[in-house]
Coordinates of C-alpha atoms and ligand atoms in Angstrom, one line a residue:
X5 CA 208.4 196.8 -50.6
X6 CA 208.7 200.6 -50.9
X7 CA 207.7 203.4 -48.5
X8 CA 205.4 201.2 -46.5
X9 CA 203.4 203.2 -44.0
X10 CA 201.0 201.6 -41.5
X11 CA 199.2 203.5 -38.7
X12 CA 197.1 202.0 -35.9
X13 CA 194.9 204.2 -33.7
X14 CA 197.5 206.3 -31.8
X15 CA 200.6 204.5 -33.2
X16 CA 202.5 204.8 -36.4
X17 CA 203.8 201.3 -36.5
X18 CA 205.6 201.8 -39.9
X19 CA 206.7 205.2 -41.1
X20 CA 208.0 204.4 -44.6
X21 CA 209.8 201.1 -44.7
X22 CA 211.8 199.7 -47.7
X23 CA 212.6 196.0 -48.1
X24 CA 214.1 194.1 -51.0
X25 CA 214.3 190.3 -50.9
X26 CA 216.1 188.2 -53.5
X27 CA 215.4 184.7 -54.6
X28 CA 217.4 182.1 -52.7
X29 CA 218.5 184.4 -49.9
X30 CA 217.9 184.5 -46.2
X31 CA 217.1 188.1 -45.4
X32 CA 217.2 188.9 -41.7
X33 CA 214.8 191.5 -40.3
X34 CA 216.0 192.9 -37.1
X35 CA 214.8 195.5 -34.6
X36 CA 213.8 196.0 -31.0
X37 CA 210.5 195.0 -29.5
X38 CA 207.9 197.2 -31.2
X39 CA 210.1 198.3 -34.0
X40 CA 207.5 197.1 -36.6
X41 CA 208.9 193.8 -37.8
X42 CA 205.7 191.8 -37.4
X43 CA 203.6 194.6 -38.8
X44 CA 205.8 194.7 -41.9
X45 CA 205.5 191.0 -42.6
X46 CA 201.7 191.1 -42.0
X47 CA 201.6 193.7 -44.8
X48 CA 203.6 191.3 -46.9
X49 CA 201.3 188.5 -46.0
X50 CA 198.2 190.5 -47.1
X51 CA 196.9 190.4 -43.5
X52 CA 197.3 194.2 -43.0
X53 CA 196.6 196.8 -45.7
X54 CA 199.3 199.5 -45.8
X55 CA 198.2 203.2 -45.7
X56 CA 200.9 204.1 -48.2
X57 CA 203.6 202.4 -50.2
X58 CA 203.9 199.8 -52.9
X59 CA 204.8 196.1 -53.2
X60 CA 206.3 194.6 -56.3
X61 CA 206.7 190.8 -56.9
X62 CA 209.1 189.7 -59.7
X63 CA 209.2 193.3 -60.9
X64 CA 205.4 193.8 -61.1
X65 CA 203.4 195.9 -58.8
X66 CA 200.9 193.8 -56.9
X67 CA 198.0 194.4 -54.5
X68 CA 197.8 192.0 -51.6
X69 CA 194.1 192.4 -50.7
X70 CA 194.0 189.4 -48.4
X71 CA 196.2 186.5 -47.2
X72 CA 194.9 184.3 -50.1
X73 CA 196.3 186.9 -52.6
X74 CA 199.7 186.6 -51.0
X75 CA 199.6 182.8 -51.0
X76 CA 198.6 182.7 -54.6
X77 CA 201.8 184.6 -55.5
X78 CA 203.8 182.2 -53.3
X79 CA 204.3 184.2 -50.1
X80 CA 203.8 182.0 -47.0
X81 CA 204.1 183.3 -43.5
X82 CA 204.8 181.6 -40.2
X83 CA 203.4 184.0 -37.6
X84 CA 205.0 184.9 -34.3
X85 CA 201.7 184.0 -32.6
X86 CA 201.0 180.8 -34.4
X87 CA 197.6 180.7 -36.1
X88 CA 196.8 177.0 -35.7
X89 CA 193.5 175.6 -34.6
X90 CA 194.0 173.6 -31.4
X91 CA 191.0 171.3 -31.8
X92 CA 192.0 170.1 -35.2
X93 CA 194.5 167.4 -36.2
X94 CA 198.0 168.2 -37.4
X95 CA 197.1 167.2 -41.0
X96 CA 193.9 169.3 -40.9
X97 CA 195.9 172.3 -39.8
X98 CA 198.5 171.8 -42.5
X99 CA 195.9 171.5 -45.3
X100 CA 193.2 173.7 -43.8
X101 CA 191.1 175.3 -46.5
X102 CA 192.9 173.7 -49.3
X103 CA 191.1 170.5 -49.9
X104 CA 192.3 170.5 -53.5
X105 CA 196.0 171.3 -53.4
X106 CA 198.8 170.0 -55.6
X107 CA 198.8 167.0 -53.4
X108 CA 195.4 166.2 -54.8
X109 CA 194.1 165.6 -51.3
X110 CA 190.6 164.6 -50.9
X111 CA 190.8 161.7 -48.5
X112 CA 192.1 161.9 -44.9
X113 CA 194.5 159.0 -45.5
X114 CA 196.2 160.9 -48.3
X115 CA 196.3 164.1 -46.2
X116 CA 197.8 162.2 -43.3
X117 CA 200.4 160.6 -45.5
X118 CA 201.4 163.9 -47.1
X119 CA 201.5 165.6 -43.6
X120 CA 203.8 162.8 -42.4
X121 CA 206.1 163.3 -45.3
X122 CA 206.4 167.0 -44.7
X123 CA 207.1 166.5 -41.0
X124 CA 209.7 163.9 -41.7
X125 CA 211.4 166.3 -44.1
X126 CA 211.5 168.8 -41.2
X127 CA 213.1 166.2 -39.0
X128 CA 210.1 165.7 -36.8
X129 CA 208.7 162.2 -37.7
X130 CA 207.5 161.9 -34.1
X131 CA 204.6 164.4 -34.7
X132 CA 201.7 162.2 -35.7
X133 CA 199.4 163.7 -38.4
X134 CA 196.4 162.5 -36.6
X135 CA 197.3 164.1 -33.2
X136 CA 195.4 167.1 -32.0
X137 CA 197.4 170.3 -32.3
X138 CA 196.3 171.4 -28.9
X139 CA 198.3 168.5 -27.3
X140 CA 201.6 169.5 -29.0
X141 CA 204.5 171.4 -27.5
X142 CA 205.2 175.0 -28.6
X143 CA 208.1 173.7 -30.7
X144 CA 206.0 171.0 -32.3
X145 CA 203.3 173.6 -33.2
X146 CA 206.0 175.7 -34.8
X147 CA 206.9 172.7 -37.0
X148 CA 203.3 172.2 -38.0
X149 CA 203.2 175.8 -39.1
X150 CA 206.4 175.2 -41.0
X151 CA 205.0 172.1 -42.7
X152 CA 202.0 174.2 -43.8
X153 CA 204.3 176.7 -45.4
X154 CA 206.2 174.0 -47.2
X155 CA 203.0 172.4 -48.5
X156 CA 202.0 175.7 -50.0
X157 CA 205.0 175.5 -52.4
X158 CA 206.0 179.0 -51.5
X159 CA 208.7 181.1 -53.3
X160 CA 209.1 183.3 -50.2
X161 CA 208.6 182.0 -46.7
X162 CA 208.5 184.6 -43.9
X163 CA 209.4 183.3 -40.4
X164 CA 208.6 185.5 -37.5
X165 CA 210.8 184.5 -34.6
X166 CA 210.7 180.7 -35.3
X167 CA 213.6 180.0 -33.1
X168 CA 212.0 181.5 -30.0
X169 CA 210.3 178.2 -29.2
X170 CA 213.1 175.9 -30.3
X171 CA 216.2 174.6 -28.5
X172 CA 219.7 174.5 -30.0
X173 CA 219.3 171.1 -31.7
X174 CA 215.9 172.1 -33.2
X175 CA 217.3 175.4 -34.4
X176 CA 220.0 173.5 -36.2
X177 CA 217.4 171.3 -37.8
X178 CA 215.5 174.4 -38.8
X179 CA 218.6 175.9 -40.3
X180 CA 219.0 172.7 -42.3
X181 CA 215.5 173.1 -43.7
X182 CA 216.2 176.8 -44.5
X183 CA 219.4 175.9 -46.4
X184 CA 217.6 173.3 -48.3
X185 CA 214.9 175.8 -49.2
X186 CA 217.4 178.5 -50.4
X187 CA 219.3 175.9 -52.4
X188 CA 216.0 175.5 -54.3
X189 CA 215.8 179.3 -54.8
X190 CA 213.2 179.9 -52.2
X191 CA 213.7 183.2 -50.4
X192 CA 213.4 183.4 -46.6
X193 CA 212.7 186.4 -44.4
X194 CA 214.0 185.5 -41.0
X195 CA 213.1 187.4 -37.8
X196 CA 215.0 186.7 -34.6
X197 CA 216.3 188.4 -31.4
X198 CA 219.1 185.9 -31.2
X199 CA 221.8 187.8 -33.0
X200 CA 224.3 184.9 -33.2
X201 CA 221.8 183.1 -35.5
X202 CA 221.9 185.9 -38.0
X203 CA 225.6 185.2 -38.7
X204 CA 225.0 181.5 -39.0
X205 CA 222.0 181.4 -41.4
X206 CA 221.6 184.9 -42.8
X207 CA 222.8 186.4 -46.1
X208 CA 221.7 190.1 -45.7
X209 CA 220.2 192.2 -42.9
X210 CA 217.6 194.9 -42.7
X211 CA 217.3 196.8 -39.4
X212 CA 214.1 198.6 -38.3
X213 CA 214.0 201.1 -35.6
X214 CA 210.8 202.9 -34.5
X215 CA 209.0 201.9 -37.7
X216 CA 211.8 203.1 -40.1
X217 CA 214.5 201.3 -42.0
X218 CA 217.8 202.3 -40.5
X219 CA 220.0 200.0 -42.6
X220 CA 219.2 197.6 -45.4
X221 CA 221.2 195.0 -47.4
X222 CA 224.1 194.7 -44.9
X223 CA 226.1 191.5 -45.3
X224 CA 225.0 189.2 -42.4
X225 CA 228.4 187.4 -41.9
X226 CA 230.6 190.5 -42.2
X227 CA 228.7 193.0 -40.2
X228 CA 229.9 193.0 -36.6
X229 CA 227.2 192.2 -33.9
X230 CA 228.1 195.4 -32.1
X231 CA 227.3 197.4 -35.2
X232 CA 224.0 195.7 -35.5
X233 CA 223.1 196.4 -31.9
X234 CA 224.0 200.0 -32.3
X235 CA 221.8 200.3 -35.3
X236 CA 218.9 198.6 -33.4
X237 CA 219.1 200.5 -30.2
X238 CA 221.0 203.7 -31.0
X239 CA 223.5 202.8 -28.3
X240 CA 226.2 200.2 -27.7
X241 CA 225.5 197.5 -25.3
X242 CA 226.2 193.8 -24.8
X243 CA 224.5 191.1 -22.8
X244 CA 225.1 192.2 -19.2
X245 CA 224.5 189.8 -16.5
X246 CA 224.1 191.2 -13.0
X247 CA 226.7 190.4 -10.4
X248 CA 226.1 187.5 -8.1
X249 CA 226.1 188.3 -4.4
X250 CA 226.9 184.8 -3.3
X251 CA 224.3 182.7 -1.6
X252 CA 224.4 182.1 2.2
X253 CA 225.2 178.4 2.2
X254 CA 224.1 178.1 5.8
X255 CA 220.6 179.4 5.1
X256 CA 217.8 176.8 5.3
X257 CA 216.4 176.0 1.8
X258 CA 213.2 177.7 1.0
X259 CA 212.1 175.3 -1.7
X260 CA 212.8 171.6 -1.3
X261 CA 211.8 169.2 -4.0
X262 CA 212.5 165.5 -3.2
X263 CA 212.1 162.6 -5.6
X264 CA 209.5 164.4 -7.5
X265 CA 208.0 162.5 -10.4
X266 CA 205.2 162.9 -13.0
X267 CA 204.6 159.7 -14.7
X268 CA 205.5 159.8 -18.4
X269 CA 207.4 163.1 -18.0
X270 CA 210.1 163.0 -15.3
X271 CA 211.2 161.0 -12.3
X272 CA 213.3 161.4 -9.2
X273 CA 213.9 165.2 -9.3
X274 CA 215.8 166.6 -6.4
X275 CA 216.0 170.4 -6.2
X276 CA 216.7 172.8 -3.3
X277 CA 216.7 176.5 -3.6
X278 CA 217.8 178.9 -0.8
X279 CA 216.5 182.4 -0.3
X280 CA 218.5 184.6 -2.6
X281 CA 219.5 181.9 -4.9
X282 CA 218.8 181.6 -8.7
X283 CA 218.8 178.0 -9.9
X284 CA 218.8 177.4 -13.7
X285 CA 217.3 174.4 -15.4
X286 CA 219.0 173.7 -18.7
X287 CA 217.9 171.0 -21.2
X288 CA 216.3 170.4 -24.6
X289 CA 212.7 171.4 -25.3
X290 CA 210.6 168.4 -24.3
X291 CA 213.1 167.2 -21.7
X292 CA 210.6 167.9 -18.9
X293 CA 211.8 171.2 -17.6
X294 CA 208.4 173.0 -18.0
X295 CA 206.6 170.1 -16.5
X296 CA 208.8 170.2 -13.5
X297 CA 207.9 173.8 -12.9
X298 CA 204.2 173.1 -13.4
X299 CA 204.3 170.2 -11.0
X300 CA 206.0 172.2 -8.3
X301 CA 203.3 174.9 -8.8
X302 CA 200.6 172.3 -8.5
X303 CA 199.2 172.8 -12.0
X304 CA 200.0 169.1 -12.5
X305 CA 199.6 166.5 -9.9
X306 CA 202.9 164.7 -9.1
X307 CA 202.8 160.9 -9.0
X308 CA 205.7 160.6 -6.6
X309 CA 207.9 162.7 -4.3
X310 CA 207.3 165.9 -2.3
X311 CA 207.5 169.6 -2.5
X312 CA 208.2 171.6 0.6
X313 CA 208.1 175.4 1.1
X314 CA 210.0 176.6 4.2
X315 CA 209.6 173.1 5.6
X316 CA 205.9 172.8 5.1
X317 CA 204.7 170.2 2.7
X318 CA 202.5 171.3 -0.2
X319 CA 199.6 169.2 -1.4
X320 CA 200.2 167.8 -4.9
X321 CA 198.1 169.3 -7.6
X322 CA 196.8 172.2 -5.6
X323 CA 197.6 175.5 -7.2
X324 CA 195.6 177.5 -4.7
X325 CA 197.7 176.1 -1.9
X326 CA 201.0 176.8 -3.8
X327 CA 200.0 180.4 -4.5
X328 CA 198.9 181.0 -1.0
X329 CA 202.2 179.7 0.2
X330 CA 204.0 182.2 -2.0
X331 CA 204.9 180.3 -5.2
X332 CA 204.6 182.1 -8.6
X333 CA 204.9 180.6 -12.1
X334 CA 205.4 182.7 -15.2
X335 CA 204.6 180.2 -17.9
X336 CA 206.3 179.9 -21.3
X337 CA 203.3 180.1 -23.6
X338 CA 202.0 183.6 -22.9
X339 CA 199.1 183.6 -25.3
X340 CA 197.3 180.5 -24.2
X341 CA 198.4 180.2 -20.5
X342 CA 198.8 183.7 -19.2
X343 CA 197.5 186.8 -20.9
X344 CA 194.0 188.3 -20.9
X345 CA 194.5 189.6 -24.5
X346 CA 191.5 191.9 -24.6
X347 CA 192.2 193.5 -21.2
X348 CA 194.4 196.4 -20.4
X349 CA 198.1 196.2 -19.7
X350 CA 197.6 197.3 -16.1
X351 CA 195.0 194.7 -15.3
X352 CA 197.1 192.0 -16.8
X353 CA 199.9 193.1 -14.5
X354 CA 197.9 193.4 -11.3
X355 CA 195.4 190.5 -11.8
X356 CA 197.4 188.2 -9.5
X357 CA 197.8 190.8 -6.8
X358 CA 194.4 192.4 -6.7
X359 CA 194.0 191.8 -3.0
X360 CA 196.8 194.3 -2.5
X361 CA 194.7 197.1 -4.0
X362 CA 191.5 196.3 -2.2
X363 CA 190.6 198.7 0.6
X364 CA 187.5 197.8 2.5
X365 CA 186.2 195.7 -0.3
X366 CA 186.8 198.4 -2.9
X367 CA 189.4 198.2 -5.5
X368 CA 191.7 201.2 -5.6
X369 CA 192.0 201.8 -9.3
X370 CA 194.6 204.5 -8.8
X371 CA 196.9 202.4 -6.7
X372 CA 196.5 199.5 -9.1
X373 CA 197.4 201.6 -12.1
X374 CA 200.3 203.3 -10.3
X375 CA 201.8 199.9 -9.3
X376 CA 201.4 198.6 -12.9
X377 CA 202.9 201.8 -14.3
X378 CA 206.0 201.3 -12.2
X379 CA 206.5 197.8 -13.7
X380 CA 205.8 199.1 -17.2
X381 CA 208.6 201.6 -16.7
X382 CA 211.0 199.2 -15.1
X383 CA 210.7 196.6 -17.9
X384 CA 210.5 199.3 -20.6
X385 CA 207.2 198.0 -22.0
X386 CA 206.3 200.0 -25.1
X387 CA 204.3 202.0 -25.6
X388 CA 204.6 203.3 -22.0
X389 CA 200.9 203.3 -21.5
X390 CA 199.4 201.0 -19.0
X391 CA 195.9 201.4 -20.4
X392 CA 196.7 199.8 -23.8
X393 CA 194.9 196.6 -24.7
X394 CA 197.5 193.8 -24.6
X395 CA 196.5 192.3 -27.9
X396 CA 197.8 195.5 -29.7
X397 CA 201.3 195.1 -28.1
X398 CA 204.2 193.6 -30.0
X399 CA 205.1 190.0 -29.1
X400 CA 208.1 190.9 -27.0
X401 CA 206.2 193.6 -25.1
X402 CA 203.5 191.0 -24.3
X403 CA 206.2 188.8 -22.8
X404 CA 207.3 191.7 -20.6
X405 CA 203.7 192.1 -19.3
X406 CA 203.5 188.5 -18.2
X407 CA 206.8 188.9 -16.4
X408 CA 205.7 192.1 -14.8
X409 CA 202.7 190.3 -13.3
X410 CA 204.9 188.0 -11.3
X411 CA 207.5 190.6 -10.4
X412 CA 204.7 192.6 -8.8
X413 CA 203.4 189.7 -6.8
X414 CA 205.2 189.2 -3.5
X415 CA 206.4 185.7 -4.2
X416 CA 208.8 183.8 -2.0
X417 CA 209.5 181.3 -4.7
X418 CA 209.4 182.4 -8.4
X419 CA 209.4 179.8 -11.2
X420 CA 210.2 181.4 -14.5
X421 CA 209.8 179.5 -17.8
X422 CA 211.7 181.1 -20.6
X423 CA 211.5 184.7 -19.2
X424 CA 213.2 186.4 -22.1
X425 CA 211.6 184.6 -25.0
X426 CA 211.1 187.1 -27.8
X427 CA 212.6 189.9 -25.7
X428 CA 215.2 192.1 -27.5
X429 CA 218.8 192.6 -26.4
X430 CA 218.2 195.9 -24.7
X431 CA 215.3 194.7 -22.5
X432 CA 217.0 191.4 -21.7
X433 CA 219.6 193.0 -19.5
X434 CA 216.9 194.8 -17.6
X435 CA 215.0 191.6 -17.0
X436 CA 218.2 189.9 -15.7
X437 CA 218.8 192.7 -13.3
X438 CA 215.2 192.6 -12.0
X439 CA 215.4 188.8 -11.5
X440 CA 218.7 189.2 -9.6
X441 CA 217.2 192.0 -7.6
X442 CA 214.3 189.8 -6.4
X443 CA 216.8 187.1 -5.4
X444 CA 218.8 189.8 -3.5
X445 CA 215.6 190.5 -1.6
X446 CA 215.4 186.9 -0.5
X447 CA 213.2 185.3 -3.2
X448 CA 214.2 181.8 -4.3
X449 CA 214.2 181.7 -8.1
X450 CA 214.1 178.8 -10.6
X451 CA 214.7 179.7 -14.3
X452 CA 214.1 177.5 -17.3
X453 CA 215.8 178.7 -20.4
X454 CA 216.7 177.1 -23.8
X455 CA 219.5 179.6 -24.2
X456 CA 222.5 178.1 -22.4
X457 CA 224.4 181.4 -22.0
X458 CA 221.4 182.9 -20.3
X459 CA 221.2 180.0 -17.8
X460 CA 225.0 180.2 -17.1
X461 CA 225.0 184.0 -16.8
X462 CA 221.9 184.3 -14.7
X463 CA 221.9 181.3 -12.3
X464 CA 224.0 180.6 -9.3
X465 CA 223.6 176.8 -9.8
X466 CA 222.6 174.8 -12.8
X467 CA 220.7 171.5 -13.1
X468 CA 220.9 169.8 -16.5
X469 CA 217.7 167.9 -17.4
X470 CA 217.6 165.2 -20.0
X471 CA 214.8 162.8 -20.7
X472 CA 213.0 163.6 -17.6
X473 CA 215.8 163.3 -15.1
X474 CA 218.5 165.5 -13.6
X475 CA 221.7 164.4 -15.2
X476 CA 224.1 166.9 -13.6
X477 CA 224.2 169.7 -11.1
X478 CA 227.0 172.2 -10.7
X479 CA 227.7 175.9 -9.9
X480 CA 227.1 178.0 -13.0
X481 CA 230.6 179.4 -13.0
X482 CA 232.1 175.9 -13.2
X483 CA 230.3 175.1 -16.4
X484 CA 230.6 176.4 -20.0
X485 CA 228.3 176.2 -22.9
X486 CA 230.0 173.2 -24.5
X487 CA 230.0 171.2 -21.3
X488 CA 226.3 171.8 -20.8
X489 CA 225.6 170.9 -24.4
X490 CA 227.5 167.7 -24.0
X491 CA 225.5 166.8 -20.8
X492 CA 222.3 167.6 -22.5
X493 CA 223.1 165.4 -25.5
X494 CA 224.4 162.5 -23.5
X495 CA 220.9 162.2 -22.2
X496 CA 221.3 159.4 -19.7
X497 CA 221.3 160.0 -16.0
X498 CA 224.7 159.9 -14.4
X499 CA 225.2 158.1 -11.2
X500 CA 228.8 159.2 -10.7
X501 CA 229.6 161.9 -8.2
X502 CA 232.1 163.9 -10.2
X503 CA 229.6 166.5 -11.3
X504 CA 228.6 167.2 -7.7
X505 CA 232.1 167.9 -6.5
X506 CA 232.0 171.6 -6.6
X507 CA 228.3 171.9 -5.7
X508 CA 227.6 174.8 -3.4
X509 CA 224.9 172.7 -1.7
Ligands
ATP27 N1 196.7 195.7 -34.1 C1 197.4 196.7 -33.5 N2 196.8 197.8 -33.0 C2 197.5 198.8 -32.4 N3 198.8 198.8 -32.4 C3 199.5 197.8 -32.9 C4 198.8 196.7 -33.5 N4 199.7 195.8 -34.0 C5 200.9 196.4 -33.7 N5 200.8 197.6 -33.1 C6 201.9 198.5 -32.6 O1 202.8 198.7 -33.7 C7 204.1 198.7 -33.2 C8 205.0 197.7 -33.9 O2 204.6 196.4 -33.5 P1 205.2 195.0 -34.1 O3 204.3 193.9 -33.6 O4 205.3 195.2 -35.6 O5 206.6 195.0 -33.5 P2 207.8 193.9 -33.6 O6 209.0 194.6 -34.2 O7 207.3 192.7 -34.3 O8 208.2 193.6 -32.1 P3 208.5 192.2 -31.3 O9 210.0 192.0 -31.5 O10 208.2 192.6 -29.9 O11 207.7 191.1 -31.8 C9 204.0 198.5 -31.7 O12 204.1 199.8 -31.1 C10 202.7 197.8 -31.5 O13 202.2 198.1 -30.2
MG28 MG1 206.9 190.8 -33.6

């Protein structure tokens, strides 16, 4: 790709980008939220037409008029916002629109068999080809998308933040698939905000900043992370976790969860959070962490146990009551669960706090927008324009908008599911500081994250969840990444007391 320019109304997303990808390499595309990564790969996928610039494939200039044109050349894309059809089966999604592929698929049975083989090759035999995609987890959907790319027999597979929805073990499986692909001379363009992955799986790096290439062809293993960050942000910074103030061990718990269970998902969960405390839930994707948050919030009706807020018992399965009591949940799947994509940034931020801006039955638009603007600035949402339609924001900036909504609400208990998914290194530190700031004002916070260093750095206390049960609980500073990984992998609940020894509770 040479001199690619792409302008949207009011935004120059790409201002002349170059990218060379070689057969059999993993080429990492890096840049902050809004740098233009997804836009560039949509041009490569034939989904966007560039205003200027040229694309050559095996030395010959090509025009990618539509996604089919790219696919015919052998360019397959796994989009950041997956483009699967929820109401169709796994197999239908994989072979959608290609009833006559090299698999010669005409009958559903053959399609199911081929789909099953692809998913097994990806290390996910548990995903049934006949299952409806809508019922799958985010990680499983990602795998379906990946299976589709494999089935297309691509020479180049573009992956836009595939690891954002995967846990450590699944990321390792993905890397296995990627190594297998590159060994067969398939090229991979890999986008991620987790810089440690680049060293592990990448061959070369291209860095975008504000729609321009600032470096290209850097060796992935030899380039120091600090240098990459400096290229991306124009400044040097590392993950900074805010200082813990220490929780008042004598304070009454604000949130008390006792013996909570949701049949088929988790059982016997005990969890207390004091005002000012951040409790982290570590565990694999599918271990039940998200379901625990959703059940506390009342979005799922518990089958056993109780949830109390400041001593008052909450009715199971009653979101209205939970919200009225002051519980907020920022869910992990921003697209389907949280965002009004065709509405403005400010309305998305204020929608759960509108009562605050109502005076005598009238909505004060000015106050609403001012409050939203404050959040936009605090979280560094780009562009810094609260009137923008959310759909036109980059993935990471959409995530910040979801978070802003819950930061604006006056919650007493805040449940955060993967709060920094898809958020770049610069903005992460800001988000950590905001979360800690809320705790310092007396909010009780529960954070689910698949990134163990994030849980350990942010939380005061950590609960490790495996197979729907709490297998360990300890102060964050008594654990390290390896210990948590061991606990997560062991999987079975421990009855011993050793792990509770140093517990602040
Ligand atoms: N359809 C669109 N209409 C208007 N602006 C857009 C559209 N798509 C992207 N943009 C803008 O183009 C810029 C680049 O966005 P892009 O999605 O390529 O960023 P990104 O590097 O993928 O970021 P992230 O890491 O957050 O996913 C952003 O300013 C974004 O708001
Ligand atoms: Mg993107």
